[in-house]
């Protein structure tokens, strides 16, 4: 079978010009992994430098993302703490609203019966003490108990023949709370040791 004649050959491109690809040559495709050239290769250091630069960029990117995640976590935690503190303050304030209502009620009846005022104020005090106890701060105003520096603050020492030495004789100001969760210690006078 005869070979059909081809058209006229184009003029050769000038020297140094990039030649267009010919159909019988393989076209360059995406880069494929090739084995690293040996140590005597002329371009032996170019590939490892590119790998190191890429690894450095990747590590820097991961580091920046971790820092951003940590900052976001810190901000979210601060918002949650602020919200919890606000909710706890509101819960505590709401617990005292009935105490205020009862004080106002006692004041409105002050002219009617002075004896009723005294009873009303005692009832409101008991209600306020009950609120503190429900919040985890029970009242401590006991006399005759041994002095405990974790629960008592000594404001005076007295000679009391009927009391045990180093025991609470009088409570001047009650304390509220337990050892680790104490609003304030009780202010007391203590019997002298003989």
CSV table of C-alpha atoms in Angstrom, one decimal:
chain,number,residue,atom,x,y,z
A,1,UNK,CA,0.0,0.0,0.0
A,2,UNK,CA,1.4,3.3,-1.0
A,3,UNK,CA,2.0,6.1,1.6
A,4,UNK,CA,0.0,9.2,0.8
A,5,UNK,CA,2.2,12.2,0.3
A,6,UNK,CA,2.3,14.8,3.1
A,7,UNK,CA,1.8,18.4,2.6
A,8,UNK,CA,4.7,20.7,2.3
A,9,UNK,CA,7.0,20.8,5.3
A,10,UNK,CA,6.8,24.0,7.3
A,11,UNK,CA,9.9,26.1,7.7
A,12,UNK,CA,11.9,25.2,10.7
A,13,UNK,CA,11.5,27.6,13.7
A,14,UNK,CA,14.3,30.0,14.5
A,15,UNK,CA,17.0,28.6,16.8
A,16,UNK,CA,16.1,28.8,20.5
A,17,UNK,CA,12.4,29.2,19.9
A,18,UNK,CA,10.0,26.8,21.7
A,19,UNK,CA,8.6,24.3,19.3
A,20,UNK,CA,4.9,23.3,19.4
A,21,UNK,CA,4.3,19.7,20.3
A,22,UNK,CA,4.1,17.2,17.5
A,23,UNK,CA,1.4,14.6,17.4
A,24,UNK,CA,3.9,11.7,17.5
A,25,UNK,CA,5.5,12.9,20.8
A,26,UNK,CA,4.1,12.2,24.2
A,27,UNK,CA,2.4,15.2,25.8
A,28,UNK,CA,3.5,16.3,29.3
A,29,UNK,CA,0.9,15.3,31.9
A,30,UNK,CA,0.6,15.9,35.6
A,31,UNK,CA,3.8,15.4,37.4
A,32,UNK,CA,4.4,11.8,38.5
A,33,UNK,CA,6.5,10.8,41.5
A,34,UNK,CA,9.9,9.9,40.3
A,35,UNK,CA,12.6,8.3,42.2
A,36,UNK,CA,14.9,10.8,43.9
A,37,UNK,CA,18.0,11.4,41.9
A,38,UNK,CA,21.3,10.2,43.3
A,39,UNK,CA,23.8,12.3,45.1
A,40,UNK,CA,25.8,12.9,41.9
A,41,UNK,CA,22.8,14.3,40.0
A,42,UNK,CA,23.2,17.9,39.1
A,43,UNK,CA,19.8,18.9,40.6
A,44,UNK,CA,20.0,16.6,43.7
A,45,UNK,CA,19.2,19.4,46.2
A,46,UNK,CA,16.2,21.0,44.5
A,47,UNK,CA,13.6,18.3,45.3
A,48,UNK,CA,14.4,18.0,49.1
A,49,UNK,CA,14.3,21.8,49.4
A,50,UNK,CA,10.8,21.8,47.9
A,51,UNK,CA,9.7,19.0,50.2
A,52,UNK,CA,11.1,20.8,53.3
A,53,UNK,CA,9.4,24.0,52.2
A,54,UNK,CA,6.1,22.3,51.7
A,55,UNK,CA,6.4,20.5,55.1
A,56,UNK,CA,7.3,23.8,56.8
A,57,UNK,CA,4.3,25.5,55.2
A,58,UNK,CA,2.0,22.6,56.3
A,59,UNK,CA,3.4,22.7,59.9
A,60,UNK,CA,3.0,26.5,60.0
A,61,UNK,CA,-0.6,26.2,58.7
A,62,UNK,CA,-1.4,23.5,61.4
A,63,UNK,CA,0.2,25.7,64.1
A,64,UNK,CA,-1.9,28.8,63.1
A,65,UNK,CA,-5.1,26.7,63.0
A,66,UNK,CA,-4.3,25.3,66.5
A,67,UNK,CA,-3.7,28.8,67.8
A,68,UNK,CA,-7.0,30.0,66.4
A,69,UNK,CA,-8.9,27.0,67.8
A,70,UNK,CA,-7.3,27.6,71.2
A,71,UNK,CA,-8.2,31.3,71.1
A,72,UNK,CA,-11.8,30.4,70.1
A,73,UNK,CA,-12.0,27.9,73.0
A,74,UNK,CA,-10.7,30.5,75.5
A,75,UNK,CA,-13.3,33.0,74.3
A,76,UNK,CA,-16.1,30.5,74.5
A,77,UNK,CA,-15.1,29.4,78.0
A,78,UNK,CA,-15.0,33.0,79.2
A,79,UNK,CA,-18.5,33.6,77.7
A,80,UNK,CA,-19.9,30.5,79.4
A,81,UNK,CA,-18.4,31.4,82.8
A,82,UNK,CA,-19.8,34.9,82.5
A,83,UNK,CA,-23.2,33.5,81.7
A,84,UNK,CA,-23.1,31.0,84.6
A,85,UNK,CA,-22.1,33.8,87.0
A,86,UNK,CA,-24.9,36.0,85.8
A,87,UNK,CA,-27.4,33.1,86.2
A,88,UNK,CA,-26.2,32.4,89.7
A,89,UNK,CA,-26.4,36.0,90.7
A,90,UNK,CA,-30.0,36.1,89.4
A,91,UNK,CA,-30.9,32.9,91.2
A,92,UNK,CA,-29.5,34.3,94.5
A,93,UNK,CA,-31.3,37.7,94.1
A,94,UNK,CA,-34.6,35.9,93.3
A,95,UNK,CA,-34.3,33.9,96.5
A,96,UNK,CA,-34.3,37.2,98.5
A,97,UNK,CA,-37.3,38.7,96.8
A,98,UNK,CA,-39.8,37.2,99.2
A,99,UNK,CA,-37.7,38.6,102.1
A,100,UNK,CA,-38.0,42.1,100.7
A,101,UNK,CA,-41.7,41.6,100.1
A,102,UNK,CA,-42.3,40.6,103.7
A,103,UNK,CA,-40.2,43.5,105.0
A,104,UNK,CA,-42.4,45.9,103.0
A,105,UNK,CA,-45.5,44.2,104.3
A,106,UNK,CA,-44.3,44.6,107.9
A,107,UNK,CA,-43.5,48.3,107.3
A,108,UNK,CA,-47.0,48.9,105.9
A,109,UNK,CA,-48.6,47.5,109.1
A,110,UNK,CA,-46.3,49.4,111.5
A,111,UNK,CA,-48.9,51.9,112.6
A,112,UNK,CA,-51.5,49.3,113.4
A,113,UNK,CA,-49.8,47.2,116.1
A,114,UNK,CA,-46.1,47.8,117.3
A,115,UNK,CA,-46.0,44.2,118.8
A,116,UNK,CA,-46.8,42.8,115.4
A,117,UNK,CA,-43.8,44.6,113.9
A,118,UNK,CA,-41.5,42.8,116.2
A,119,UNK,CA,-43.0,39.4,115.3
A,120,UNK,CA,-42.9,40.4,111.6
A,121,UNK,CA,-39.2,41.3,111.7
A,122,UNK,CA,-38.4,38.1,113.4
A,123,UNK,CA,-40.3,36.1,110.8
A,124,UNK,CA,-38.5,38.0,108.0
A,125,UNK,CA,-35.1,37.3,109.7
A,126,UNK,CA,-35.9,33.6,109.9
A,127,UNK,CA,-36.9,33.6,106.3
A,128,UNK,CA,-33.6,35.3,105.3
A,129,UNK,CA,-31.6,32.7,107.4
A,130,UNK,CA,-33.6,30.0,105.6
A,131,UNK,CA,-32.7,31.4,102.2
A,132,UNK,CA,-29.0,31.4,103.1
A,133,UNK,CA,-29.3,27.8,104.4
A,134,UNK,CA,-30.9,26.7,101.1
A,135,UNK,CA,-28.0,28.4,99.2
A,136,UNK,CA,-25.6,26.3,101.2
A,137,UNK,CA,-24.6,28.7,104.0
A,138,UNK,CA,-26.2,27.5,107.3
A,139,UNK,CA,-26.2,29.8,110.3
A,140,UNK,CA,-23.9,29.1,113.3
A,141,UNK,CA,-24.7,30.9,116.6
A,142,UNK,CA,-24.2,28.2,119.1
A,143,UNK,CA,-22.9,28.9,122.6
A,144,UNK,CA,-21.2,26.3,124.9
A,145,UNK,CA,-19.3,24.6,122.0
A,146,UNK,CA,-15.5,24.4,121.9
A,147,UNK,CA,-13.8,27.2,120.1
A,148,UNK,CA,-13.0,26.3,116.5
A,149,UNK,CA,-10.7,28.8,114.6
A,150,UNK,CA,-12.2,27.7,111.3
A,151,UNK,CA,-15.7,28.7,112.3
A,152,UNK,CA,-15.1,31.3,115.0
A,153,UNK,CA,-13.5,34.7,115.3
A,154,UNK,CA,-12.6,35.7,118.8
A,155,UNK,CA,-13.4,39.3,119.7
A,156,UNK,CA,-13.1,38.9,123.4
A,157,UNK,CA,-12.0,36.6,126.2
A,158,UNK,CA,-13.9,36.6,129.5
A,159,UNK,CA,-13.6,35.0,132.9
A,160,UNK,CA,-16.6,32.6,133.2
A,161,UNK,CA,-16.6,30.2,136.1
A,162,UNK,CA,-19.5,28.1,134.8
A,163,UNK,CA,-18.1,27.6,131.2
A,164,UNK,CA,-15.5,25.2,130.1
A,165,UNK,CA,-12.2,26.8,129.3
A,166,UNK,CA,-11.7,27.7,125.6
A,167,UNK,CA,-15.5,27.4,124.9
A,168,UNK,CA,-17.8,29.9,123.2
A,169,UNK,CA,-19.6,32.0,125.9
A,170,UNK,CA,-21.4,34.5,123.7
A,171,UNK,CA,-22.1,34.9,120.0
A,172,UNK,CA,-21.9,38.6,119.1
A,173,UNK,CA,-22.4,38.1,115.3
A,174,UNK,CA,-23.5,34.7,113.8
A,175,UNK,CA,-21.4,33.0,111.2
A,176,UNK,CA,-22.7,31.5,108.0
A,177,UNK,CA,-21.4,28.5,106.0
A,178,UNK,CA,-19.2,25.5,106.5
A,179,UNK,CA,-15.4,25.3,106.6
A,180,UNK,CA,-14.6,25.5,102.8
A,181,UNK,CA,-17.7,27.5,101.9
A,182,UNK,CA,-17.9,30.1,104.6
A,183,UNK,CA,-19.4,33.6,104.1
A,184,UNK,CA,-18.0,34.7,107.4
A,185,UNK,CA,-17.0,33.2,110.8
A,186,UNK,CA,-19.0,33.8,113.9
A,187,UNK,CA,-17.8,36.7,116.1
A,188,UNK,CA,-17.6,35.2,119.7
A,189,UNK,CA,-16.3,35.7,123.2
A,190,UNK,CA,-14.4,32.8,124.6
A,191,UNK,CA,-14.0,31.6,128.2
A,192,UNK,CA,-10.5,32.0,129.7
A,193,UNK,CA,-8.3,29.0,130.5
A,194,UNK,CA,-7.6,28.8,134.2
